[in-house]
PDB file of C-alpha atoms (C1' of nucleotides) in Angstrom:
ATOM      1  CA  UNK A   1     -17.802  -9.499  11.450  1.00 84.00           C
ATOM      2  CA  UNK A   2     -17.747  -6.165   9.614  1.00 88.00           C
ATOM      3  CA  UNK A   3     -14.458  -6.821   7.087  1.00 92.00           C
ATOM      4  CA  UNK A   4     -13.537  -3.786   6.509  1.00 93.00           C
ATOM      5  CA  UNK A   5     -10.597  -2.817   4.268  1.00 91.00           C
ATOM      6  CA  UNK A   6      -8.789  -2.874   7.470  1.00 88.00           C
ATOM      7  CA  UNK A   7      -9.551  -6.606   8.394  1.00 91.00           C
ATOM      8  CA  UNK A   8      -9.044  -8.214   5.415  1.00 92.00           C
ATOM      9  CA  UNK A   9      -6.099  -6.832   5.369  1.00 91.00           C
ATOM     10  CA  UNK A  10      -5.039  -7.543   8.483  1.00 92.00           C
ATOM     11  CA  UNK A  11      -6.432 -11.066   7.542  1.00 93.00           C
ATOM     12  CA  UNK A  12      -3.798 -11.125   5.022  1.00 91.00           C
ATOM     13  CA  UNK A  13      -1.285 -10.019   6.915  1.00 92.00           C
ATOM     14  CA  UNK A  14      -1.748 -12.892   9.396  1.00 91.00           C
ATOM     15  CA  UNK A  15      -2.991 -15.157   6.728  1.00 92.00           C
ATOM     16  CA  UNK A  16       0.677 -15.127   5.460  1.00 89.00           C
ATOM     17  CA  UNK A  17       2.728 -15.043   8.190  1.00 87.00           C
ATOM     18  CA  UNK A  18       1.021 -18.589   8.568  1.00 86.00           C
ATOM     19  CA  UNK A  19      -0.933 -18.264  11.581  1.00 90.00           C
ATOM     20  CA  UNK A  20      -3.742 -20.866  12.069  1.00 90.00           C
ATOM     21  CA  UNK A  21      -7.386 -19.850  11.128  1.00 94.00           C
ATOM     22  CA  UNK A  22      -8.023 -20.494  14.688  1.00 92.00           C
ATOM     23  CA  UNK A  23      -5.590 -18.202  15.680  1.00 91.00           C
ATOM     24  CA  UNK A  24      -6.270 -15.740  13.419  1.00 92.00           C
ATOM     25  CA  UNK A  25      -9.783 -15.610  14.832  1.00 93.00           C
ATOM     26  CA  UNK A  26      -9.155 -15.125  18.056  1.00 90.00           C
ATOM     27  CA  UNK A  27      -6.417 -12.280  17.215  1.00 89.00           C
ATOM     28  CA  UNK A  28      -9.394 -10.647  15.333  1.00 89.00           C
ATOM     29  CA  UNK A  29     -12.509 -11.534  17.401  1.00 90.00           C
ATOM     30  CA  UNK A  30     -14.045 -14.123  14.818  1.00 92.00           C
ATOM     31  CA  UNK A  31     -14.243 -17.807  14.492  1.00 92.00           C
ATOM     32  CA  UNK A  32     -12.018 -19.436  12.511  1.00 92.00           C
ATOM     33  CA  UNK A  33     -14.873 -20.629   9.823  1.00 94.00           C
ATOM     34  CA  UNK A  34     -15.281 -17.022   9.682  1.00 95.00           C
ATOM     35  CA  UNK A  35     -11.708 -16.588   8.546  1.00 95.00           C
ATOM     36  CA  UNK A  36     -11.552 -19.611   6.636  1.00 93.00           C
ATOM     37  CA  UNK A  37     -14.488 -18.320   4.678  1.00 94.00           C
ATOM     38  CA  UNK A  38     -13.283 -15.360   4.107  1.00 94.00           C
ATOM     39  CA  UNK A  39      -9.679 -16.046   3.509  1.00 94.00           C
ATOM     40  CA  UNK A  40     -11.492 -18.800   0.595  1.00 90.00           C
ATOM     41  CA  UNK A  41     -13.874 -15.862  -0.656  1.00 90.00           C
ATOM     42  CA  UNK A  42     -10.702 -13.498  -0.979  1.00 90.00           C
ATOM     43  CA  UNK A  43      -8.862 -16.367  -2.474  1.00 87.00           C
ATOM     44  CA  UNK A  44      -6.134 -16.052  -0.009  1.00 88.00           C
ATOM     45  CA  UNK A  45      -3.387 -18.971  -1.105  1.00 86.00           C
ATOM     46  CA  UNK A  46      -4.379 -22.163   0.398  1.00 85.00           C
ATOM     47  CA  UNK A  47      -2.398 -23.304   3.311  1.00 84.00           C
ATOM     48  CA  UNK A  48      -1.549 -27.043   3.721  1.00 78.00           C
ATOM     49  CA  UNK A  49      -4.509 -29.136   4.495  1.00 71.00           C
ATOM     50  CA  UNK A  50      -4.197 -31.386   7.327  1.00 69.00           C
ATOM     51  CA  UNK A  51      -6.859 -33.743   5.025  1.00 67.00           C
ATOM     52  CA  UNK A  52      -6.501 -34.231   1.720  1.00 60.00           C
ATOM     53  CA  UNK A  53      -9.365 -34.740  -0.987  1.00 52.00           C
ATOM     54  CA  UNK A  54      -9.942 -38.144  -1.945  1.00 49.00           C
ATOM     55  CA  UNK A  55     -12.366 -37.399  -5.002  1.00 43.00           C
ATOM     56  CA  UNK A  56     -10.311 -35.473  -6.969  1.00 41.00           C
ATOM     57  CA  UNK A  57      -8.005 -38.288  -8.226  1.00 43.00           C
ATOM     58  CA  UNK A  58     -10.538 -40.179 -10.547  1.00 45.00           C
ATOM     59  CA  UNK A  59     -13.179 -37.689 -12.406  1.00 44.00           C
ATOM     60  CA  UNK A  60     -14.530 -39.998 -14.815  1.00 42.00           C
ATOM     61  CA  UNK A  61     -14.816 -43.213 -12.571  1.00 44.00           C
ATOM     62  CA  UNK A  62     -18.122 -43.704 -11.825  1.00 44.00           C
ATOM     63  CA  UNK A  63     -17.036 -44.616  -7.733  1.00 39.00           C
ATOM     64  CA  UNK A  64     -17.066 -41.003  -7.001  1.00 40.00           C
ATOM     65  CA  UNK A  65     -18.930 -40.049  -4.257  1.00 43.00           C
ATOM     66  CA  UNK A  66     -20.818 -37.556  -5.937  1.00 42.00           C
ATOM     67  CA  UNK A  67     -20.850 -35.285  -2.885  1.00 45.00           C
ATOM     68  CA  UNK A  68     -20.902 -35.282   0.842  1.00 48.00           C
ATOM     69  CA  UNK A  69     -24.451 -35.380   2.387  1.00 49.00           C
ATOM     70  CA  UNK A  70     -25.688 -31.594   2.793  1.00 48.00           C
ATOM     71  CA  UNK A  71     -25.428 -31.259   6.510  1.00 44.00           C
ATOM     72  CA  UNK A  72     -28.831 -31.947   7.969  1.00 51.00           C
ATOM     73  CA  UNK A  73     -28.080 -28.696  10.009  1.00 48.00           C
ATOM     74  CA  UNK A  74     -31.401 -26.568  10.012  1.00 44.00           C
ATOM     75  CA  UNK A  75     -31.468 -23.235  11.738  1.00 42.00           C
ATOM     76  CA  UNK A  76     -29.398 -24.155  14.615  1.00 38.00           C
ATOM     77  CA  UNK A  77     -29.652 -21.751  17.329  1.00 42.00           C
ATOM     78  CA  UNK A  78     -26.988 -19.692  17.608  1.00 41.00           C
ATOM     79  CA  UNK A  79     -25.148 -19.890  20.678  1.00 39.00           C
ATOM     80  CA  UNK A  80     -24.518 -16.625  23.266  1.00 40.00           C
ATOM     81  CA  UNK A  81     -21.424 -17.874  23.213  1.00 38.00           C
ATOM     82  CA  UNK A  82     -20.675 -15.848  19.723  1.00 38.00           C
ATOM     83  CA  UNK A  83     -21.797 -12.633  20.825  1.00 39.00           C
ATOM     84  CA  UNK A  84     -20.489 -12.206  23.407  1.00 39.00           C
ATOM     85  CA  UNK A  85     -17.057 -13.377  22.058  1.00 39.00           C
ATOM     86  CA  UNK A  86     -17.192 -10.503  19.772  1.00 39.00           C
ATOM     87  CA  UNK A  87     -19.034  -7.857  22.124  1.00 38.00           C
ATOM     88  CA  UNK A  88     -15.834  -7.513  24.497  1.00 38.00           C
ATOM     89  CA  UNK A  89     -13.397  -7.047  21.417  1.00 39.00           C
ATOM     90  CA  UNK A  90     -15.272  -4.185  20.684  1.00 36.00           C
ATOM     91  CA  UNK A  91     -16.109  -2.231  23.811  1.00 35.00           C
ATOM     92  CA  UNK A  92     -14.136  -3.212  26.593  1.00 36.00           C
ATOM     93  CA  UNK A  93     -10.589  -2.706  26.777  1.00 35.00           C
ATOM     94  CA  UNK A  94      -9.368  -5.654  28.657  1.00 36.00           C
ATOM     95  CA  UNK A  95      -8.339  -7.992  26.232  1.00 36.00           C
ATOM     96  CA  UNK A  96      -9.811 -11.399  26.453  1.00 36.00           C
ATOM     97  CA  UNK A  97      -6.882 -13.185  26.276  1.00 36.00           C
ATOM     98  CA  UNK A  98      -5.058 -12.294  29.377  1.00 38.00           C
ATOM     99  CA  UNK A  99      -2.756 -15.049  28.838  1.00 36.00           C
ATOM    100  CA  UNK A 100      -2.026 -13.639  26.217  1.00 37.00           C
ATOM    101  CA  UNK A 101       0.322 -10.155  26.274  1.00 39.00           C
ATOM    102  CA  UNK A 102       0.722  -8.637  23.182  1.00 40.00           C
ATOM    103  CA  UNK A 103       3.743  -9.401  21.447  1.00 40.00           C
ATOM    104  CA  UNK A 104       7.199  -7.428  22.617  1.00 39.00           C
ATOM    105  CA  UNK A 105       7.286  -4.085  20.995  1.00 40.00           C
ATOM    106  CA  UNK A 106       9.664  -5.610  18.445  1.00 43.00           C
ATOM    107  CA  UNK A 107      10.655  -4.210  14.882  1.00 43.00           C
ATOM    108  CA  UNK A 108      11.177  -6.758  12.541  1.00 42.00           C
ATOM    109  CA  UNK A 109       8.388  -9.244  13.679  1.00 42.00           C
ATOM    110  CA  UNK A 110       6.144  -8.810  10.719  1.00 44.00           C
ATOM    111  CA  UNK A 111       8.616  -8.942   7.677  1.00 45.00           C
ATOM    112  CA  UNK A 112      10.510 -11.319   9.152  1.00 42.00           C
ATOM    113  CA  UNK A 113      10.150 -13.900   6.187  1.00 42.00           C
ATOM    114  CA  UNK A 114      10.444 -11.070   3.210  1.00 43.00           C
ATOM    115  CA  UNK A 115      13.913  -9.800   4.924  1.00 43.00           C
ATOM    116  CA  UNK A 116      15.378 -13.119   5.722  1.00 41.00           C
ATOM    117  CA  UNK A 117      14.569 -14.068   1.864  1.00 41.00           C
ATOM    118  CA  UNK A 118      16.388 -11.101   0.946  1.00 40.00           C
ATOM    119  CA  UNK A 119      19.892 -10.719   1.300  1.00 40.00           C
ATOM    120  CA  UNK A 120      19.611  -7.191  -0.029  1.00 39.00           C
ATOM    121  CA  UNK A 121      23.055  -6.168   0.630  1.00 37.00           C
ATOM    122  CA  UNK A 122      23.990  -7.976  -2.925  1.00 36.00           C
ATOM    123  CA  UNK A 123      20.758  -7.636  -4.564  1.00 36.00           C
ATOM    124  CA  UNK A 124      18.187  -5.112  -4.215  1.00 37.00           C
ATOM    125  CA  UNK A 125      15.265  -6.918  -5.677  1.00 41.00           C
ATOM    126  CA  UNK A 126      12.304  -4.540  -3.749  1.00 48.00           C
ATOM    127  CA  UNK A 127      13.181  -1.382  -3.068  1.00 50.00           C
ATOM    128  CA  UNK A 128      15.969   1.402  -1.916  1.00 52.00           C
ATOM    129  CA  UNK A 129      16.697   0.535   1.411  1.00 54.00           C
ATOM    130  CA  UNK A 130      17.206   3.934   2.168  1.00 59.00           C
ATOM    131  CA  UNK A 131      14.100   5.406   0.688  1.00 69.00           C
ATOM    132  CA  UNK A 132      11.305   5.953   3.487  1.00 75.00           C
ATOM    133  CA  UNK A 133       9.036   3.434   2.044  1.00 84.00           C
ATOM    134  CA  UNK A 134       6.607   1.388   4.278  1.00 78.00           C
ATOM    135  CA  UNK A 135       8.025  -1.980   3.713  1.00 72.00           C
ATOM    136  CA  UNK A 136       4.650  -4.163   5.232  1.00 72.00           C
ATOM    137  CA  UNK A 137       4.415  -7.019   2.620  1.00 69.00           C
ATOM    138  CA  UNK A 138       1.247  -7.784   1.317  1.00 70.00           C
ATOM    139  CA  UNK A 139       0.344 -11.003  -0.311  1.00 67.00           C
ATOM    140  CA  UNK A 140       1.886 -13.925  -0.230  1.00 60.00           C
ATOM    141  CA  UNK A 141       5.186 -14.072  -0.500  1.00 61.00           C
ATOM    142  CA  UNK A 142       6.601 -16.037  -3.558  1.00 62.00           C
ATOM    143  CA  UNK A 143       3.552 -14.784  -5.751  1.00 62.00           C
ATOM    144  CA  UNK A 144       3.310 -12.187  -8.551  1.00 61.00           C
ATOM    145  CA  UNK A 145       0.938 -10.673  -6.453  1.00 62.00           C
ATOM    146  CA  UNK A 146       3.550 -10.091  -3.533  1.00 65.00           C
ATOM    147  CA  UNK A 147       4.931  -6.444  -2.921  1.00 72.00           C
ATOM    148  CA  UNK A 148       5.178  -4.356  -0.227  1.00 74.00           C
ATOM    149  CA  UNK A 149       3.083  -1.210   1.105  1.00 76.00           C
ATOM    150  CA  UNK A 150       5.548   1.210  -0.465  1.00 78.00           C
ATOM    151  CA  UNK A 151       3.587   4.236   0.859  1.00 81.00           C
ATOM    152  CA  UNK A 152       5.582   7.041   2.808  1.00 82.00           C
ATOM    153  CA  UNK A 153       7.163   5.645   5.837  1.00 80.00           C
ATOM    154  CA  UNK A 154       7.132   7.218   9.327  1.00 84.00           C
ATOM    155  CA  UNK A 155      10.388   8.779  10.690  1.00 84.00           C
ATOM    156  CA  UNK A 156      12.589   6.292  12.182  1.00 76.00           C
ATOM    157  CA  UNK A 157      10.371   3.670  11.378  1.00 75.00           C
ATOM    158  CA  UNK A 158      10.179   1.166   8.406  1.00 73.00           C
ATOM    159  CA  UNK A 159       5.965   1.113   8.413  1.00 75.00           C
ATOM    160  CA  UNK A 160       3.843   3.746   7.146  1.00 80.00           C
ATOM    161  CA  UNK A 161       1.462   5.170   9.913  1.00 70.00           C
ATOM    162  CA  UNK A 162      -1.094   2.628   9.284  1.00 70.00           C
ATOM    163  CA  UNK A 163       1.102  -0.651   9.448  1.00 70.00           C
ATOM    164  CA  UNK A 164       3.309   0.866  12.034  1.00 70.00           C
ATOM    165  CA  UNK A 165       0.218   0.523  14.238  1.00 69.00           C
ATOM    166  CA  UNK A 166      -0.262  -3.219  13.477  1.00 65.00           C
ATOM    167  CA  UNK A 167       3.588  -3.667  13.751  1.00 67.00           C
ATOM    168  CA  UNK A 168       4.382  -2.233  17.076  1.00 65.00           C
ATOM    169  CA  UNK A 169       1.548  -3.354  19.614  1.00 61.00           C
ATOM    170  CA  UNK A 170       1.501  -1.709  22.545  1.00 56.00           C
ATOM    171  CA  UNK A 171       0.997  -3.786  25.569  1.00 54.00           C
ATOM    172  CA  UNK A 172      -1.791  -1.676  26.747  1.00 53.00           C
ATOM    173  CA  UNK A 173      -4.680  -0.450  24.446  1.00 51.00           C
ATOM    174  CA  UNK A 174      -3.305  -2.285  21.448  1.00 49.00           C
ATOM    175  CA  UNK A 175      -4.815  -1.990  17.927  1.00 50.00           C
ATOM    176  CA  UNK A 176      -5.824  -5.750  17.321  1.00 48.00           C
ATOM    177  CA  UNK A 177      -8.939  -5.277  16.822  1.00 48.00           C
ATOM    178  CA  UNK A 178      -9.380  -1.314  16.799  1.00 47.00           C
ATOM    179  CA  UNK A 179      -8.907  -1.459  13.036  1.00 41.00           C
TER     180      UNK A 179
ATOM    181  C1'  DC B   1     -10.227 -35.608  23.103  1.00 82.07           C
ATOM    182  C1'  DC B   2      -7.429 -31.859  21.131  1.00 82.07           C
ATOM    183  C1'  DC B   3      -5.940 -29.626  16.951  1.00 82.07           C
ATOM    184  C1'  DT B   4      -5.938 -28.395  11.792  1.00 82.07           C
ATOM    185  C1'  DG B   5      -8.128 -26.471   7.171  1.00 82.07           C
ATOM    186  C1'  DA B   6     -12.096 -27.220   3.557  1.00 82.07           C
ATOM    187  C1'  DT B   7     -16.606 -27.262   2.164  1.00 82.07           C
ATOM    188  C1'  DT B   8     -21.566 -26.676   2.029  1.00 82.07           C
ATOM    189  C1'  DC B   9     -25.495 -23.988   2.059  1.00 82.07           C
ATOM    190  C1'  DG B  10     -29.162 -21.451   5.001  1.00 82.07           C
ATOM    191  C1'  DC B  11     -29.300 -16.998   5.905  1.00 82.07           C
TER     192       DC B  11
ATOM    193  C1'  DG C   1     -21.188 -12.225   1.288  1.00 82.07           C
ATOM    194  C1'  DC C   2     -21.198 -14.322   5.624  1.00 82.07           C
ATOM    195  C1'  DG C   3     -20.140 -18.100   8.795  1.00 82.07           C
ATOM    196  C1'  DA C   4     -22.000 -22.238  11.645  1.00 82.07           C
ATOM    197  C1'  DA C   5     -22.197 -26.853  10.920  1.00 82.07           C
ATOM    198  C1'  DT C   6     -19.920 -30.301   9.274  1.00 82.07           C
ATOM    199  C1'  DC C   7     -16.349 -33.170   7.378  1.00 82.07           C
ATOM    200  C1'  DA C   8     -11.974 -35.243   7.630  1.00 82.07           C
ATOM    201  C1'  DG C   9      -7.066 -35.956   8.763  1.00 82.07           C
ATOM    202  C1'  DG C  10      -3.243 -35.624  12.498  1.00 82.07           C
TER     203       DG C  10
END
DNA sequence: CCCTGATTCGC
DNA sequence: GCGAATCAGG
């Protein structure tokens, strides 16, 4: 996987509208370890673990189980499989998901969470609603950290170029993984 | 079995 | 830095 600036953002995008790691791999071509990985090198916020840690309740008691047995894994082989998961993404147009139609053409899918937490017609916590400012959040919403794109938004649309293209997917030739 | 995310560690 | 292998819970 080549993360660009692109991907990881795109990564974070996804990353925060929830979406599994799973899923998030097969939007972008990867496997999920690939985004989990990277979401942990990027420290992307931690989404609720289906397990849950047993060691880290007792530090000091000598019971702990000092650490899991390094996985005997040596060199596996590699599996075909991989490449040629991520060959088609690249090349070939015809998605590999036919199942799977890119979503409807709509608006508001994206900042759905951001909006709905803002009732901005009382407050106007972000930004003027009527400036032409790309309103794609980034981060995780709830953090310092969250804000939204903020750069120069395209006519008639609420996205800057750049997010407006990860916003509104075409159902032919769209930009999932053309980033 | 399927799914989920977390971690380790060879590369 | 990357991610497959692995773990571990639902």
């Amino acid at each position: 996987m080549d993360w660009t600036a692109e991907a990881i953002e795109r990564l974070r995008a996804l990353w925060a509208e929830g979406h599994s790691t799973a899923e998030i791999g097969r939007r972008m071509g990867v496997s999920k370890n690939a985004v989990v990985g990277k979401a942990h090198r990027l420290n992307l916020p931690p989404r609720p673990s289906p397990i849950h840690r047993e060691g880290s309740a007792e530090p000091g008691v000598e019971g702990v189980p000092a650490r899991r047995l390094p996985a005997p894994r040596s060199t596996a082989p590699r599996a075909p499989a991989q490449a040629a998961a991520e060959a088609p993404r690249a090349a070939v147009p015809p998605p590999p998901e036919p199942a799977a139609p890119a979503p409807a053409p709509m608006p508001a899918a994206a900042p759905a969470r951001p909006a709905a937490a803002a009732p901005a017609a009382v407050v106007r916590p972000f930004q003027r609603l009527g400036a032409r400012t790309c309103c794609w959040p980034l981060g995780e919403p709830g953090t310092p950290e969250f804000r939204f794109c903020g750069s120069e938004a395209i006519a008639g649309k609420p996205y800057c170029a750049t997010h407006a293209s990860l916003a509104y997917v075409k159902a032919r030739d769209r930009r999932e993984d053309a980033a």
